[in-house]
Every structure is written in C-alpha cells, then in structure tokens.
C-alpha cells in the first residue's frame, strides 16, 4: 500500500507526483474530487495514479481522504477532468474498486464511441430483428466489443446484453449493456444515440454510465439503493454534479414522451412535448433538469439499468406503471420480452399530477 499524502487547505497535495487536485463540494453529505493531470496531444490525459485526497474542504468542515490507486490509466483527452469525480464516503477497498470501474467504463465507452461515430458518418445498413426493431452492423460490433472488454477485465462478473444474453446470471455482480440506445436514430442519421453500461449488484443497478458520442455527453451515477453497499450517491454530467429541476409544470417547461407513449399525450398538455428517440436519453433529461418529467412505455432492462442510479442520485422519482417493480432482477429470469413502463418526475409531488394529466 502506498504512503498516504495530505492535501493542504488549497487543495494541492505536497509534491507534484500526481498533478493538481481540485475538490468539488456539494454539501455536507457529498464531497467530490476531480483530478487534473498533464495532457499529451498524442495520448490524451495520462493519469498514472488515480487518488483520493486526505484533508478537509476549504471551509474545514467536510473531511476527505487520499489513497493512491496503483493502476495506470489513460483517459481520452476530451473527458480527462470531467470524468474524474467519485464519491469519497467509501472504504479504501471500495474506493479502489469503484475507481477501477469508472476508469474502465470511461475508457471503454469513449473508445467504442469513436468507432461508432465513424460508422455513423458512413454506411448504416440495417436489418430487422424478430421483434420488429432495427439492428445495424455497428450494434453487433459494439456489443461484441463491450462484452469482450468486460469479460477480460471482470471475469468473475456476469453479463446481460440487448444483443446477447437476456437471462440474468446467478452472480452478485452483473453488467448490463445496450451497445446503441437509439438504433433507429442512428440508422437514420439523427445524432441522438448513445452507449449504455450499467452494473448490477444482486439485481440492483448501483452504477450507470451513459455516453452520447454525437454530443460528447458523458453521464454517470452511483446509487447503493437497498444493497447495503457503502457507496455515496452521486450523479454527474461531464464531470459536474446534476440535479432535477425544482420548476413547476407549465407552458414553458418540457416533458418527454417516447415514440409509443406520445400517442397517449393529451392535447392540449400542461408542458411542451418532446420525443427524443432514445430511452436512456429520454429519462436522463429529468436527471439533468431539462425536463420536469418523462413517460416511457416499453423500455427493457438494458434501456433503464444505467440511467436508474443516475436518476435516483439526482433526486428524480421513478413510478412503475407495471404490476411488478423494475428491480431487482432475479437470477435465471429472462428479460428479453419484459417491459418496464414508467413515469419519471423531477419531484415526488409531481407523480399524481402527471398521472392525472396523462390519464395513466
């Protein structure tokens, strides 16, 4: 174990081995750390030692600590700082694991996204799956790329994928992926699609990473839920903490429907209506504060697993419109045909309001 270093009041560790360190504080319960490391035009930002600072906030009220994690990592330059925030209320072992998860997922999503952007600019030939949805060669390639990388790095973890296995394996940790969420948008040249990577613990989503290459938006979140994990909640978009809006519904606020639920939207409606074409992005807009609510009719587990912890940590309220809850998933069950109709709102008190407004 490496010797610990103490961060002084200005947020800079003694010595310059690890570069400068900047702390982000969002309140008594949440303390965050971002790392700014020297950049290289050829190699992106090289982060030789992901670290967690030991010391206190500038006001001296919120204790934080630092632990070097002995794992060399290269994060693509566009997000080297923005994606280096992690909750600090963890044990050293937890910190090492979650640093590894975030670093791995960031690198994997961005590398995969770079190739998908090239595909997006070229041939986007599609076929139709048995359920009538579209499939591109890019979906197949990205699915195989993500699955192989996860299997290599976390061989003891399970894996569930839209384009692969739909049965939840009997393992505590399981990754759940959608290689291209928004395939119809992708195939028609509409730049709203992304890579969805979630991590389940005993069936519950505890970490989610969403990356939208056309807009360079990367969002991730941590949420322990009912798992008992020592994990501080947090949700980030491009490195900045996000929170749902406090606005009330009105003619200048927006509400998102999916392409199926929009048929149920009453006219007139209390908010301006949007239909985005990507289930994860549709729901994510509530977490970022862009929408006061969203209604999805037929999302599958891989559509919602990554956005679930982000929404929960950002303060959104999830209302299941099914006779069963979306999580936890059960080992051995198949989720290929199981939909999770839901209403997601920015505040709990808006749930009944929108249910009456839409008639659901």
XYZ file of C-alpha atoms in Angstrom:
360
model
C 0.000 0.000 0.000
C 1.399 3.385 -0.936
C 2.068 6.025 1.697
C -0.784 8.478 2.103
C -0.405 12.181 1.405
C -2.280 15.017 2.968
C -3.951 17.666 0.886
C -3.349 21.149 2.206
C -6.021 23.792 2.545
C -5.507 24.976 -1.040
C -6.422 21.515 -2.323
C -2.915 20.684 -3.602
C -1.029 17.623 -2.400
C 2.526 18.044 -1.175
C 4.815 17.219 -4.077
C 3.725 17.117 -7.721
C 3.822 13.405 -8.484
C 0.083 13.220 -9.055
C -0.580 16.649 -10.567
C -3.022 19.191 -9.191
C -6.175 18.123 -7.402
C -9.392 20.102 -7.267
C -12.172 19.328 -4.793
C -15.836 19.856 -5.577
C -18.163 20.134 -2.578
C -21.905 19.960 -2.972
C -22.944 19.871 0.685
C -22.400 18.010 3.955
C -23.345 14.619 2.507
C -21.437 14.828 -0.760
C -17.760 15.509 -1.267
C -16.124 15.092 -4.626
C -12.650 15.100 -6.083
C -11.568 15.721 -9.654
C -8.042 15.198 -10.924
C -6.392 17.487 -13.438
C -3.365 15.809 -14.958
C -0.846 16.923 -17.616
C -2.150 16.294 -21.116
C -0.483 14.884 -24.189
C -1.873 15.724 -27.659
C -0.990 12.258 -28.871
C -2.041 10.143 -25.929
C -4.785 12.118 -24.231
C -4.557 12.649 -20.469
C -2.301 10.148 -18.719
C -3.354 9.501 -15.132
C -0.561 7.473 -13.507
C -2.143 7.379 -10.048
C -5.876 7.935 -9.526
C -6.009 9.321 -5.988
C -8.456 10.266 -3.301
C -7.416 13.323 -1.252
C -6.977 13.294 2.531
C -7.744 16.525 4.312
C -10.713 18.871 4.606
C -12.833 21.108 2.448
C -11.805 24.776 2.099
C -14.231 25.593 4.900
C -12.671 22.862 7.014
C -15.986 21.166 7.718
C -16.120 18.151 5.404
C -13.364 15.562 5.945
C -11.993 13.785 2.898
C -9.027 11.433 2.474
C -6.438 10.337 -0.163
C -5.414 6.887 -1.279
C -3.240 6.290 -4.363
C -4.664 3.513 -6.507
C -1.828 1.570 -8.177
C -3.347 1.282 -11.634
C -2.055 3.224 -14.617
C -4.831 4.574 -16.794
C -5.214 6.624 -19.950
C -8.434 8.594 -20.330
C -9.226 10.247 -23.695
C -8.433 13.949 -23.580
C -12.000 15.354 -24.022
C -13.091 13.971 -20.658
C -9.963 13.509 -18.581
C -11.019 16.054 -15.978
C -14.774 15.934 -16.439
C -14.994 12.225 -15.661
C -12.742 12.061 -12.606
C -15.326 12.719 -9.883
C -16.075 9.990 -7.355
C -17.908 9.958 -4.010
C -15.466 9.928 -1.124
C -17.508 8.261 1.629
C -16.048 4.805 0.959
C -13.559 2.411 2.484
C -10.164 2.083 0.822
C -11.177 -1.218 -0.787
C -14.419 0.252 -2.112
C -12.564 3.260 -3.433
C -10.110 1.109 -5.366
C -12.902 -0.945 -6.897
C -15.088 1.998 -7.906
C -12.136 3.957 -9.276
C -11.326 0.945 -11.418
C -14.962 0.604 -12.548
C -15.257 4.267 -13.513
C -11.881 4.433 -15.252
C -12.532 1.223 -17.162
C -16.049 2.246 -18.211
C -14.978 5.726 -19.275
C -12.207 4.416 -21.469
C -14.328 1.606 -22.935
C -17.309 3.821 -23.757
C -15.191 6.502 -25.389
C -13.110 4.072 -27.434
C -16.260 2.340 -28.629
C -17.920 5.686 -29.303
C -15.068 6.838 -31.522
C -15.606 3.908 -33.880
C -19.381 4.299 -33.797
C -19.011 7.926 -34.856
C -17.061 6.759 -37.893
C -19.809 4.261 -38.677
C -22.433 6.953 -38.173
C -20.768 9.071 -40.844
C -20.655 6.148 -43.275
C -22.751 3.106 -44.129
C -25.599 2.498 -41.667
C -27.248 -0.521 -43.305
C -29.895 -2.144 -41.103
C -31.740 -5.417 -40.700
C -34.933 -6.081 -38.765
C -34.950 -8.273 -35.674
C -37.727 -10.705 -34.784
C -39.374 -8.117 -32.550
C -39.505 -5.596 -35.395
C -36.740 -3.327 -34.071
C -33.730 -2.367 -36.153
C -30.241 -3.793 -35.943
C -27.099 -2.416 -37.580
C -23.661 -3.947 -38.017
C -22.491 -1.270 -35.601
C -24.826 -2.645 -32.901
C -23.344 -6.104 -33.380
C -19.751 -4.855 -33.369
C -20.212 -2.597 -30.334
C -21.990 -5.337 -28.395
C -19.142 -7.783 -29.021
C -16.537 -5.122 -28.156
C -18.192 -4.204 -24.873
C -18.834 -7.796 -23.846
C -15.272 -8.911 -24.579
C -13.725 -5.980 -22.706
C -15.910 -6.599 -19.650
C -15.197 -10.338 -19.673
C -11.446 -9.677 -19.888
C -11.376 -7.097 -17.105
C -14.010 -8.591 -14.767
C -14.018 -12.339 -15.477
C -15.968 -13.129 -12.301
C -18.854 -10.802 -13.219
C -21.965 -11.758 -15.147
C -23.211 -10.052 -18.289
C -26.612 -9.285 -19.801
C -26.932 -7.560 -23.169
C -29.661 -6.454 -25.562
C -27.930 -8.144 -28.472
C -26.751 -11.176 -26.494
C -27.775 -12.998 -23.345
C -31.163 -11.950 -21.915
C -31.096 -14.235 -18.857
C -29.673 -12.822 -15.644
C -26.755 -14.977 -14.496
C -26.545 -16.128 -10.889
C -23.670 -13.848 -9.870
C -23.570 -10.986 -7.369
C -22.092 -8.572 -9.894
C -23.542 -8.336 -13.383
C -23.017 -5.826 -16.185
C -25.977 -4.895 -18.361
C -25.385 -3.132 -21.670
C -27.113 -1.589 -24.646
C -24.450 -1.015 -27.312
C -26.511 1.618 -29.154
C -29.509 3.037 -27.346
C -31.386 4.802 -30.117
C -30.640 2.489 -33.051
C -33.443 3.990 -35.149
C -31.956 7.452 -34.699
C -28.512 6.077 -35.519
C -29.681 4.304 -38.678
C -31.457 7.435 -39.960
C -28.588 9.829 -39.257
C -30.210 11.503 -36.248
C -27.444 12.393 -33.747
C -29.224 11.307 -30.571
C -27.960 7.860 -29.593
C -25.598 6.512 -27.008
C -23.831 3.671 -25.246
C -25.447 2.403 -22.061
C -23.421 0.466 -19.475
C -24.867 -0.468 -16.097
C -23.531 -2.514 -13.198
C -25.884 -4.543 -11.014
C -25.228 -5.826 -7.530
C -27.560 -8.669 -6.590
C -30.007 -7.478 -9.216
C -29.931 -3.774 -8.294
C -28.327 -1.113 -10.529
C -25.664 0.600 -8.411
C -23.577 2.240 -11.153
C -24.528 3.562 -14.563
C -22.547 5.131 -17.378
C -24.154 6.749 -20.426
C -22.118 8.175 -23.277
C -23.580 10.012 -26.282
C -20.780 10.372 -28.854
C -22.503 12.866 -31.234
C -22.930 15.414 -28.443
C -19.926 14.371 -26.328
C -22.130 13.996 -23.242
C -20.957 11.526 -20.622
C -23.102 10.909 -17.570
C -22.569 8.518 -14.697
C -24.049 7.886 -11.290
C -23.736 5.823 -8.112
C -26.693 4.663 -6.044
C -26.499 1.979 -3.309
C -30.278 1.676 -3.005
C -31.220 -1.336 -0.906
C -27.986 -3.262 -1.464
C -26.237 -2.318 1.776
C -23.124 -1.240 -0.153
C -21.052 1.541 1.434
C -21.480 3.803 -1.585
C -22.153 7.534 -1.513
C -24.789 8.567 -4.096
C -23.795 10.956 -6.853
C -24.767 11.862 -10.416
C -22.589 13.737 -12.907
C -22.782 15.073 -16.446
C -19.369 15.792 -17.972
C -17.890 15.940 -14.500
C -20.399 18.335 -12.960
C -22.976 17.266 -10.355
C -26.533 17.244 -11.703
C -29.894 17.647 -10.023
C -33.515 17.592 -11.096
C -35.332 20.874 -11.650
C -37.494 22.462 -8.967
C -39.729 24.115 -11.579
C -43.459 23.508 -11.655
C -45.177 22.207 -14.811
C -46.166 25.000 -17.166
C -46.244 26.146 -20.800
C -42.519 26.942 -20.749
C -41.449 23.627 -19.208
C -40.814 20.431 -21.165
C -41.989 16.842 -20.738
C -40.626 13.900 -22.705
C -42.644 11.062 -24.216
C -41.318 8.049 -26.099
C -42.477 7.255 -29.624
C -45.102 4.842 -28.240
C -46.342 6.780 -25.227
C -46.709 10.024 -27.192
C -49.914 8.620 -28.666
C -51.385 8.947 -25.174
C -50.362 12.567 -24.727
C -53.484 14.730 -24.275
C -53.982 17.888 -26.315
C -53.525 20.465 -25.006
C -50.878 19.379 -22.499
C -49.565 21.276 -19.490
C -45.976 21.326 -20.813
C -44.204 21.465 -24.154
C -43.837 17.932 -25.507
C -40.608 16.322 -26.682
C -39.927 12.861 -28.153
C -36.211 12.085 -28.357
C -35.940 8.522 -29.669
C -33.521 7.112 -27.090
C -34.975 5.640 -23.894
C -31.961 6.380 -21.718
C -31.631 9.947 -23.003
C -35.366 10.453 -22.663
C -35.181 9.614 -18.962
C -31.796 11.247 -18.409
C -33.255 14.655 -19.281
C -35.156 14.513 -15.995
C -31.934 13.918 -14.042
C -30.189 16.830 -15.759
C -33.056 19.207 -15.015
C -34.013 19.695 -18.659
C -37.443 18.071 -18.282
C -39.928 18.045 -15.436
C -40.927 14.501 -16.346
C -40.754 11.643 -18.835
C -43.036 8.754 -19.796
C -41.617 5.552 -21.266
C -43.982 2.771 -22.316
C -41.850 -0.242 -23.288
C -38.246 0.085 -22.080
C -36.344 -3.122 -21.385
C -33.914 -3.733 -18.531
C -30.892 -2.695 -20.628
C -32.627 0.575 -21.532
C -33.009 1.642 -17.907
C -30.299 -0.098 -15.840
C -27.625 2.557 -16.427
C -29.926 5.565 -16.075
C -31.583 4.220 -12.895
C -28.755 5.099 -10.430
C -28.240 8.454 -12.167
C -31.908 9.369 -11.764
C -32.037 8.213 -8.154
C -28.896 10.109 -7.187
C -30.111 13.258 -8.981
C -33.328 13.315 -6.958
C -35.853 12.033 -9.506
C -38.861 9.886 -8.591
C -39.480 6.663 -10.520
C -43.085 5.452 -10.730
C -43.508 1.968 -12.139
C -46.613 1.514 -14.285
C -46.337 -2.269 -14.239
C -47.639 -4.789 -11.711
C -44.019 -5.558 -10.815
C -41.057 -3.339 -9.880
C -38.250 -2.862 -12.438
C -35.588 -4.007 -9.967
C -34.112 -6.095 -8.524
C -33.668 -8.504 -11.387
C -33.848 -12.193 -10.493
C -31.144 -14.713 -11.457
C -32.361 -17.183 -14.064
C -35.208 -14.978 -15.290
C -35.299 -13.860 -18.919
C -35.719 -10.146 -19.609
C -35.885 -10.165 -23.400
C -39.637 -9.539 -23.522
C -40.256 -7.851 -20.182
C -41.116 -4.152 -20.480
C -40.917 -1.601 -17.692
C -43.440 1.142 -18.389
C -42.633 4.061 -16.131
C -43.270 7.678 -15.295
C -40.234 9.595 -14.044
C -40.722 13.023 -12.474
C -38.444 15.679 -11.072
C -40.200 15.757 -7.705
C -42.268 13.177 -5.839
C -45.277 15.507 -5.599
C -45.497 15.684 -9.413
C -46.282 11.992 -9.756
C -50.014 12.222 -9.132
C -50.216 15.455 -11.125
C -48.827 13.886 -14.301
C -50.721 10.634 -13.858
C -53.943 12.635 -13.884
C -52.744 14.867 -16.727
C -51.897 11.896 -18.967
C -54.571 9.529 -17.684
C -52.334 6.686 -16.566
